[in-house]
């Protein structure tokens, strides 16, 4: 292994993240520090949660599907969340929807999402087993289907009601929904603890279905649990900042590059740190230095999209 | 003992195995032979619980497949697949270490590390222990995977066509290694093999399958003859006896 050791790399990443957080909280503060720190602190917490949720969801999804190109968002997980949300507003009306407590709605959305994605992606993963191209195609087709259905619901609901959904439909790192922080933190902690307990089992799965069965970890068992956890994590990040298509692949590609280890005990913390550095560091630069002239989501999606294309073309060769 | 009773298996209405019953005693190297599509690999996959049973039953030392916990079976029986490519970047030591997983579930204790070191030494992998699998030759990689399965300390080891893609020197080295696992270590090895000469030279028992049915079962000297080749493989090759063992003249 060239360069600094694993521990050192993790500590460097943690240090870098601490620097980014400090810069985000303190740069350009004018006026009442107490108010500004509390205000920025909430947004910071939301960014950290999103970094955590997206990175862990992507790492464990890539482990069970045995590839490093697909991410939950490419396979249409966040499109499904938006479809469920839009469908709900269409069914019960925006006024009723807004009258309900947002935290309660988020819990309901997460439960919905888990059920729907288990049903759908179980079938898709089974059908595309071992066939990368079929898996990608099915995922892309599903994502398009979800987007079109969402667009259909948008047209049938009242434009004023649609405004409720609209805010949720685009990636927005500057305008985070901080009202949901407590519920989101709860979900992240629960899902995170479950993933962390699975980390050794996740190490066995890349050996392939035959060897992992031989070692007593048949892949179909873990697939259920991982899909459930991915659904929870994606719901959290989509509820907080909207759909992010290529952020996950940007994070995992960097993680595999920086961390020369196949152990999830190393990969998971590193991925969460890298994702948070990109979000907090990027947001600091965009908000404080560039005065929001370019949204961070555009930069992140552009870079992530390039990496996706690069990996896809390389795998086809 | 592996007991297979009235095992039948079909894919989309097409029978792959029809009412197969076999008893494989402890100890010994058993070779499954037969033409393509005879059901050898399916039989091995069913014993290794890679595919669910449809009808019939299989038990391993009294443990019923389908009713026994996965980690219990993982300490009884190991299988190596045909395709030995691994997605992640693992060293030989990492790979052999996975063999201890059924015992430590991810948290290796001192005794697991000692066992891994001992196996690496025993399989003469010490010099390449910290090299990554993707940088090894086919024979070295095969050896590392067998070392992993050996470190699993199971009574039974199944291998699906282990000689594919190996040259003659690597093939002979692997068969000698498996022979040694049986003779010196008292393990039971079951392999699916295409080249009947390798089966005749190294196996204690050969089981020939054709269209999902066992058509011959015995020691190489009992069953390898030109009648078997005609009946099972539909080819008219001669069989000579060289040094007391049958050799197919290809």
Coordinates of N, CA and C in Angstrom, one line a residue, chain A residues 73-246:
Chain A
X73 N -30.0 6.1 -6.8 CA -30.7 7.1 -7.6 C -30.8 6.8 -9.0
X74 N -29.7 6.2 -9.6 CA -29.7 5.8 -11.0 C -30.8 4.7 -11.2
X75 N -31.0 3.9 -10.2 CA -32.0 2.8 -10.3 C -33.4 3.4 -9.9
X76 N -33.6 4.7 -9.7 CA -34.9 5.2 -9.5 C -35.5 5.3 -8.1
X77 N -34.6 5.1 -7.1 CA -35.1 5.1 -5.7 C -35.7 6.5 -5.3
X78 N -35.0 7.6 -5.7 CA -35.5 8.9 -5.3 C -36.7 9.3 -6.2
X79 N -36.7 8.8 -7.4 CA -37.8 9.1 -8.3 C -39.1 8.4 -7.7
X80 N -38.9 7.3 -7.1 CA -40.0 6.6 -6.5 C -40.5 7.3 -5.3
X81 N -39.6 7.9 -4.5 CA -40.0 8.7 -3.4 C -40.9 9.9 -3.8
X82 N -40.4 10.6 -4.9 CA -41.2 11.7 -5.4 C -42.5 11.3 -5.9
X83 N -42.6 10.2 -6.6 CA -43.8 9.7 -7.1 C -44.8 9.4 -6.0
X84 N -44.3 8.8 -4.9 CA -45.2 8.5 -3.8 C -45.7 9.8 -3.1
X85 N -44.8 10.8 -3.0 CA -45.2 12.1 -2.4 C -46.2 12.8 -3.3
X86 N -46.0 12.9 -4.6 CA -46.9 13.5 -5.5 C -48.2 12.8 -5.5
X87 N -48.2 11.5 -5.5 CA -49.4 10.7 -5.5 C -50.2 11.0 -4.3
X88 N -49.5 11.1 -3.2 CA -50.2 11.4 -1.9 C -50.9 12.7 -1.9
X89 N -50.2 13.7 -2.4 CA -50.8 15.1 -2.5 C -52.0 15.1 -3.4
X90 N -51.9 14.3 -4.5 CA -53.0 14.2 -5.4 C -54.2 13.5 -4.8
X91 N -53.9 12.5 -4.0 CA -55.0 11.7 -3.4 C -55.7 12.5 -2.3
X92 N -55.0 13.1 -1.4 CA -55.6 13.7 -0.2 C -55.7 15.2 -0.3
X93 N -55.1 15.8 -1.4 CA -55.2 17.3 -1.5 C -54.2 18.0 -0.7
X94 N -53.7 19.1 -1.3 CA -52.6 19.8 -0.7 C -52.9 20.4 0.7
X95 N -54.2 20.9 0.8 CA -54.6 21.5 2.1 C -54.5 20.5 3.2
X96 N -55.1 19.3 3.0 CA -55.0 18.2 4.0 C -53.6 17.9 4.3
X97 N -52.8 17.8 3.2 CA -51.4 17.4 3.3 C -50.7 18.3 4.2
X98 N -50.9 19.7 3.9 CA -50.1 20.6 4.7 C -50.6 20.7 6.2
X99 N -51.9 20.3 6.3 CA -52.5 20.4 7.7 C -51.9 19.3 8.6
X100 N -51.4 18.2 7.9 CA -50.8 17.1 8.7 C -49.5 17.5 9.3
X101 N -49.1 17.0 10.4 CA -47.7 17.3 10.9 C -46.7 16.8 10.0
X102 N -45.7 17.7 9.6 CA -44.7 17.2 8.6 C -43.9 16.0 9.1
X103 N -43.6 16.0 10.4 CA -42.8 14.9 10.9 C -43.5 13.6 10.7
X104 N -44.8 13.6 11.0 CA -45.6 12.4 10.9 C -45.7 12.0 9.4
X105 N -45.8 13.0 8.5 CA -45.9 12.7 7.1 C -44.6 12.0 6.6
X106 N -43.4 12.5 7.2 CA -42.2 11.9 6.8 C -42.1 10.4 7.2
X107 N -42.6 10.2 8.4 CA -42.6 8.8 8.9 C -43.4 7.9 7.9
X108 N -44.6 8.5 7.6 CA -45.5 7.7 6.7 C -44.8 7.5 5.3
X109 N -44.2 8.6 4.8 CA -43.5 8.5 3.5 C -42.4 7.4 3.5
X110 N -41.7 7.3 4.6 CA -40.6 6.4 4.7 C -41.2 4.9 4.7
X111 N -42.2 4.7 5.5 CA -42.8 3.4 5.5 C -43.4 3.0 4.1
X112 N -44.1 3.9 3.5 CA -44.6 3.7 2.1 C -43.5 3.3 1.2
X113 N -42.4 4.1 1.3 CA -41.3 3.9 0.4 C -40.6 2.6 0.6
X114 N -40.5 2.1 1.8 CA -39.9 0.8 2.1 C -40.7 -0.3 1.4
X115 N -42.0 -0.2 1.7 CA -42.9 -1.3 1.1 C -42.8 -1.3 -0.4
X116 N -42.9 -0.1 -1.1 CA -42.9 0.0 -2.5 C -41.6 -0.5 -3.1
X117 N -40.5 0.0 -2.5 CA -39.2 -0.3 -3.1 C -38.9 -1.8 -2.9
X118 N -39.2 -2.4 -1.8 CA -39.0 -3.8 -1.6 C -39.7 -4.6 -2.7
X119 N -40.9 -4.3 -2.9 CA -41.7 -5.0 -3.9 C -41.1 -4.9 -5.3
X120 N -40.8 -3.6 -5.7 CA -40.3 -3.4 -7.0 C -38.9 -3.9 -7.2
X121 N -37.9 -3.5 -6.4 CA -36.5 -3.8 -6.7 C -36.1 -5.2 -6.4
X122 N -36.9 -5.9 -5.5 CA -36.7 -7.3 -5.4 C -36.8 -8.0 -6.8
X123 N -37.9 -7.7 -7.4 CA -38.2 -8.3 -8.7 C -37.1 -7.9 -9.7
X124 N -36.7 -6.6 -9.7 CA -35.7 -6.1 -10.7 C -34.4 -6.8 -10.4
X125 N -34.0 -6.8 -9.2 CA -32.7 -7.4 -8.9 C -32.6 -8.8 -9.2
X126 N -33.7 -9.5 -9.0 CA -33.8 -11.0 -9.3 C -33.6 -11.2 -10.8
X127 N -34.4 -10.3 -11.5 CA -34.4 -10.5 -13.0 C -33.0 -10.2 -13.6
X128 N -32.3 -9.2 -13.0 CA -31.1 -8.8 -13.6 C -29.9 -9.4 -13.0
X129 N -30.0 -10.4 -12.3 CA -28.9 -11.0 -11.5 C -27.8 -11.4 -12.5
X130 N -26.6 -10.9 -12.2 CA -25.4 -11.3 -13.0 C -25.4 -10.6 -14.4
X131 N -26.4 -9.9 -14.7 CA -26.5 -9.2 -16.0 C -26.5 -7.7 -15.9
X132 N -25.3 -7.1 -15.9 CA -25.2 -5.7 -15.6 C -26.0 -4.8 -16.6
X133 N -26.0 -5.1 -17.9 CA -26.7 -4.2 -18.8 C -28.2 -4.3 -18.6
X134 N -28.7 -5.5 -18.3 CA -30.1 -5.6 -18.1 C -30.5 -4.9 -16.8
X135 N -29.7 -4.9 -15.8 CA -30.0 -4.2 -14.5 C -30.0 -2.7 -14.8
X136 N -29.0 -2.2 -15.5 CA -29.0 -0.8 -15.7 C -30.2 -0.3 -16.5
X137 N -30.5 -1.1 -17.6 CA -31.6 -0.7 -18.5 C -32.9 -0.7 -17.7
X138 N -33.1 -1.8 -16.8 CA -34.4 -1.9 -16.1 C -34.5 -0.7 -15.1
X139 N -33.3 -0.4 -14.5 CA -33.3 0.8 -13.6 C -33.7 2.1 -14.3
X140 N -33.1 2.3 -15.4 CA -33.3 3.5 -16.1 C -34.7 3.6 -16.6
X141 N -35.3 2.5 -17.1 CA -36.7 2.5 -17.5 C -37.6 2.8 -16.4
X142 N -37.3 2.1 -15.2 CA -38.2 2.4 -14.0 C -38.1 3.8 -13.6
X143 N -36.9 4.4 -13.6 CA -36.7 5.8 -13.2 C -37.6 6.7 -14.1
X144 N -37.5 6.4 -15.4 CA -38.3 7.2 -16.4 C -39.8 7.1 -16.1
X145 N -40.2 5.8 -15.9 CA -41.6 5.5 -15.6 C -42.0 6.3 -14.4
X146 N -41.2 6.3 -13.3 CA -41.6 7.1 -12.1 C -41.7 8.5 -12.4
X147 N -40.7 9.1 -13.2 CA -40.8 10.5 -13.5 C -42.0 10.8 -14.3
X148 N -42.4 10.0 -15.3 CA -43.5 10.3 -16.1 C -44.8 10.2 -15.3
X149 N -44.9 9.2 -14.4 CA -46.1 9.1 -13.6 C -46.2 10.4 -12.7
X150 N -45.0 10.8 -12.1 CA -45.0 12.0 -11.3 C -45.5 13.2 -12.1
X151 N -45.0 13.3 -13.4 CA -45.4 14.4 -14.2 C -46.9 14.3 -14.5
X152 N -47.4 13.1 -14.7 CA -48.9 13.0 -14.9 C -49.7 13.5 -13.7
X153 N -49.3 13.1 -12.5 CA -50.0 13.6 -11.3 C -49.9 15.1 -11.2
X154 N -48.7 15.7 -11.6 CA -48.5 17.1 -11.5 C -49.6 17.8 -12.4
X155 N -49.9 17.2 -13.6 CA -50.8 17.9 -14.5 C -52.2 17.8 -14.0
X156 N -52.5 16.6 -13.3 CA -53.9 16.5 -12.9 C -54.2 17.3 -11.6
X157 N -53.2 17.6 -10.8 CA -53.5 18.3 -9.6 C -53.5 19.8 -9.8
X158 N -54.2 20.5 -9.0 CA -54.3 22.0 -9.1 C -52.9 22.7 -9.0
X159 N -52.6 23.7 -9.8 CA -51.3 24.3 -9.8 C -50.9 24.8 -8.4
X160 N -51.9 25.3 -7.7 CA -51.5 25.8 -6.3 C -51.1 24.6 -5.4
X161 N -51.8 23.5 -5.6 CA -51.4 22.3 -4.8 C -50.1 21.8 -5.2
X162 N -49.8 22.0 -6.5 CA -48.5 21.5 -7.0 C -47.4 22.2 -6.4
X163 N -47.6 23.4 -6.0 CA -46.5 24.2 -5.4 C -45.9 23.5 -4.2
X164 N -46.8 22.8 -3.5 CA -46.3 22.0 -2.3 C -45.3 21.0 -2.7
X165 N -45.6 20.3 -3.8 CA -44.7 19.2 -4.3 C -43.4 19.7 -4.9
X166 N -43.6 20.9 -5.6 CA -42.5 21.4 -6.5 C -41.2 21.6 -5.7
X167 N -41.3 22.1 -4.5 CA -40.1 22.4 -3.8 C -39.3 21.1 -3.5
X168 N -40.1 20.0 -3.4 CA -39.4 18.8 -3.1 C -38.8 18.1 -4.3
X169 N -39.1 18.6 -5.5 CA -38.7 17.9 -6.7 C -37.3 18.2 -7.3
X170 N -36.6 19.2 -6.7 CA -35.3 19.6 -7.2 C -34.3 19.5 -6.1
X171 N -33.1 19.2 -6.5 CA -32.0 19.1 -5.5 C -31.7 20.6 -5.0
X172 N -31.6 20.7 -3.8 CA -31.4 22.1 -3.2 C -30.6 22.0 -1.9
X173 N -29.3 22.3 -2.0 CA -28.5 22.2 -0.8 C -28.6 23.5 0.0
X174 N -29.0 24.6 -0.6 CA -29.0 25.9 0.1 C -30.2 26.1 0.9
X175 N -31.3 25.3 0.5 CA -32.6 25.6 1.1 C -33.1 24.3 1.7
X176 N -32.4 23.8 2.8 CA -32.7 22.5 3.4 C -33.9 22.6 4.3
X177 N -34.7 21.5 4.3 CA -35.9 21.5 5.1 C -35.5 21.1 6.5
X178 N -35.2 22.1 7.4 CA -34.6 21.9 8.7 C -35.7 21.4 9.7
X179 N -37.0 21.6 9.3 CA -38.1 21.2 10.2 C -38.1 19.7 10.4
X180 N -37.5 19.0 9.5 CA -37.6 17.5 9.6 C -36.3 16.9 10.3
X181 N -35.5 17.8 10.8 CA -34.2 17.3 11.3 C -34.3 16.2 12.4
X182 N -35.2 16.4 13.3 CA -35.3 15.4 14.4 C -35.6 14.1 13.9
X183 N -36.7 14.0 13.1 CA -37.1 12.7 12.5 C -36.1 12.1 11.7
X184 N -35.4 13.0 10.8 CA -34.4 12.5 9.9 C -33.2 11.9 10.7
X185 N -32.8 12.6 11.8 CA -31.8 12.1 12.6 C -32.1 10.7 13.2
X186 N -33.3 10.6 13.7 CA -33.8 9.3 14.2 C -33.6 8.2 13.2
X187 N -34.2 8.4 12.0 CA -34.1 7.4 10.9 C -32.6 7.1 10.6
X188 N -31.8 8.1 10.5 CA -30.4 7.9 10.1 C -29.7 7.1 11.2
X189 N -30.0 7.4 12.5 CA -29.3 6.6 13.5 C -29.7 5.2 13.5
X190 N -31.0 5.0 13.4 CA -31.5 3.6 13.4 C -31.0 2.8 12.2
X191 N -31.1 3.4 11.0 CA -30.6 2.7 9.8 C -29.1 2.5 9.9
X192 N -28.4 3.6 10.3 CA -26.9 3.5 10.4 C -26.5 2.4 11.4
X193 N -27.2 2.3 12.5 CA -26.8 1.3 13.5 C -27.0 -0.1 12.8
X194 N -28.1 -0.3 12.1 CA -28.3 -1.6 11.5 C -27.3 -1.9 10.4
X195 N -26.9 -0.9 9.6 CA -25.8 -1.1 8.6 C -24.5 -1.5 9.3
X196 N -24.2 -0.7 10.3 CA -22.9 -0.9 11.0 C -22.8 -2.4 11.6
X197 N -24.0 -2.8 12.1 CA -24.0 -4.2 12.6 C -23.8 -5.2 11.5
X198 N -24.2 -4.9 10.3 CA -24.1 -5.8 9.1 C -22.7 -5.8 8.5
X199 N -21.8 -4.9 9.0 CA -20.6 -4.6 8.2 C -19.7 -5.8 7.8
X200 N -19.6 -6.8 8.7 CA -18.8 -8.0 8.4 C -19.5 -8.9 7.4
X201 N -20.9 -8.9 7.5 CA -21.6 -9.7 6.5 C -21.5 -9.1 5.2
X202 N -21.5 -7.7 5.1 CA -21.3 -7.1 3.8 C -19.9 -7.3 3.2
X203 N -18.9 -7.6 4.1 CA -17.6 -7.9 3.6 C -17.6 -9.2 2.8
X204 N -18.4 -10.2 3.2 CA -18.4 -11.5 2.6 C -19.1 -11.5 1.3
X205 N -20.1 -10.7 1.1 CA -20.9 -10.7 -0.1 C -20.2 -10.5 -1.4
X206 N -19.1 -9.6 -1.5 CA -18.4 -9.4 -2.8 C -17.7 -10.7 -3.2
X207 N -17.6 -11.7 -2.4 CA -17.0 -12.9 -2.9 C -17.8 -13.7 -3.9
X208 N -19.1 -13.2 -4.0 CA -19.9 -13.9 -5.0 C -20.9 -14.8 -4.3
X209 N -22.0 -15.1 -5.0 CA -23.1 -15.9 -4.4 C -22.6 -17.3 -3.9
X210 N -21.8 -17.9 -4.6 CA -21.4 -19.3 -4.2 C -20.5 -19.3 -3.0
X211 N -19.5 -18.4 -3.0 CA -18.6 -18.4 -1.8 C -19.3 -17.9 -0.6
X212 N -20.1 -16.8 -0.7 CA -20.8 -16.3 0.5 C -21.8 -17.4 1.0
X213 N -22.4 -18.1 0.2 CA -23.3 -19.2 0.7 C -22.4 -20.3 1.4
X214 N -21.3 -20.6 0.8 CA -20.4 -21.6 1.4 C -19.9 -21.1 2.8
X215 N -19.8 -19.8 3.0 CA -19.4 -19.3 4.2 C -20.5 -19.0 5.2
X216 N -21.7 -19.4 4.8 CA -22.9 -19.2 5.6 C -23.6 -17.9 5.6
X217 N -23.4 -17.1 4.5 CA -24.1 -15.9 4.3 C -24.8 -15.9 2.9
X218 N -25.9 -16.6 2.7 CA -26.5 -16.6 1.4 C -27.0 -15.2 1.1
X219 N -26.6 -14.7 -0.1 CA -26.9 -13.3 -0.5 C -28.3 -12.8 -0.4
X220 N -29.3 -13.8 -0.7 CA -30.7 -13.3 -0.7 C -31.1 -12.8 0.6
X221 N -30.6 -13.3 1.7 CA -31.0 -12.8 3.0 C -30.6 -11.4 3.2
X222 N -29.3 -11.1 2.9 CA -28.8 -9.7 3.1 C -29.5 -8.7 2.2
X223 N -29.9 -9.2 1.0 CA -30.5 -8.3 0.0 C -31.7 -7.6 0.5
X224 N -32.6 -8.4 1.2 CA -33.8 -7.9 1.7 C -33.5 -6.7 2.7
X225 N -32.6 -7.0 3.6 CA -32.3 -6.0 4.7 C -31.6 -4.8 4.1
X226 N -30.7 -5.0 3.1 CA -30.0 -3.9 2.5 C -31.0 -3.0 1.8
X227 N -32.0 -3.6 1.0 CA -32.9 -2.8 0.2 C -33.8 -2.0 1.2
X228 N -34.2 -2.6 2.3 CA -35.0 -1.8 3.3 C -34.2 -0.6 3.8
X229 N -32.9 -0.9 4.2 CA -32.1 0.2 4.7 C -31.8 1.3 3.7
X230 N -31.6 0.9 2.4 CA -31.4 1.9 1.3 C -32.6 2.7 1.2
X231 N -33.8 2.1 1.3 CA -35.1 2.9 1.2 C -35.2 3.9 2.3
X232 N -34.9 3.5 3.5 CA -34.9 4.5 4.6 C -34.0 5.6 4.3
X233 N -32.7 5.3 4.0 CA -31.7 6.3 3.8 C -32.0 7.3 2.7
X234 N -32.5 6.7 1.6 CA -32.8 7.5 0.4 C -34.0 8.4 0.7
X235 N -35.0 7.9 1.5 CA -36.1 8.7 1.8 C -35.7 9.9 2.7
X236 N -34.8 9.7 3.6 CA -34.3 10.8 4.4 C -33.6 11.9 3.6
X237 N -32.7 11.4 2.7 CA -32.0 12.5 2.0 C -32.9 13.2 1.0
X238 N -33.8 12.4 0.4 CA -34.7 13.1 -0.6 C -35.7 14.0 0.1
X239 N -36.1 13.7 1.3 CA -37.0 14.6 2.1 C -36.3 15.8 2.5
X240 N -35.0 15.7 2.8 CA -34.2 16.9 3.2 C -33.8 17.8 2.1
X241 N -33.2 17.3 1.0 CA -32.7 18.1 0.0 C -33.2 17.8 -1.4
X242 N -34.1 16.9 -1.6 CA -34.6 16.5 -2.9 C -33.7 15.5 -3.6
X243 N -34.0 15.1 -4.8 CA -33.3 14.0 -5.5 C -31.9 14.4 -5.9
X244 N -30.9 13.6 -5.7 CA -29.5 13.9 -6.2 C -29.1 12.6 -7.0
X245 N -28.9 12.8 -8.3 CA -28.7 11.7 -9.2 C -27.3 11.1 -9.1
X246 N -26.3 11.9 -9.2 CA -25.0 11.4 -9.4 C -24.1 11.6 -8.2

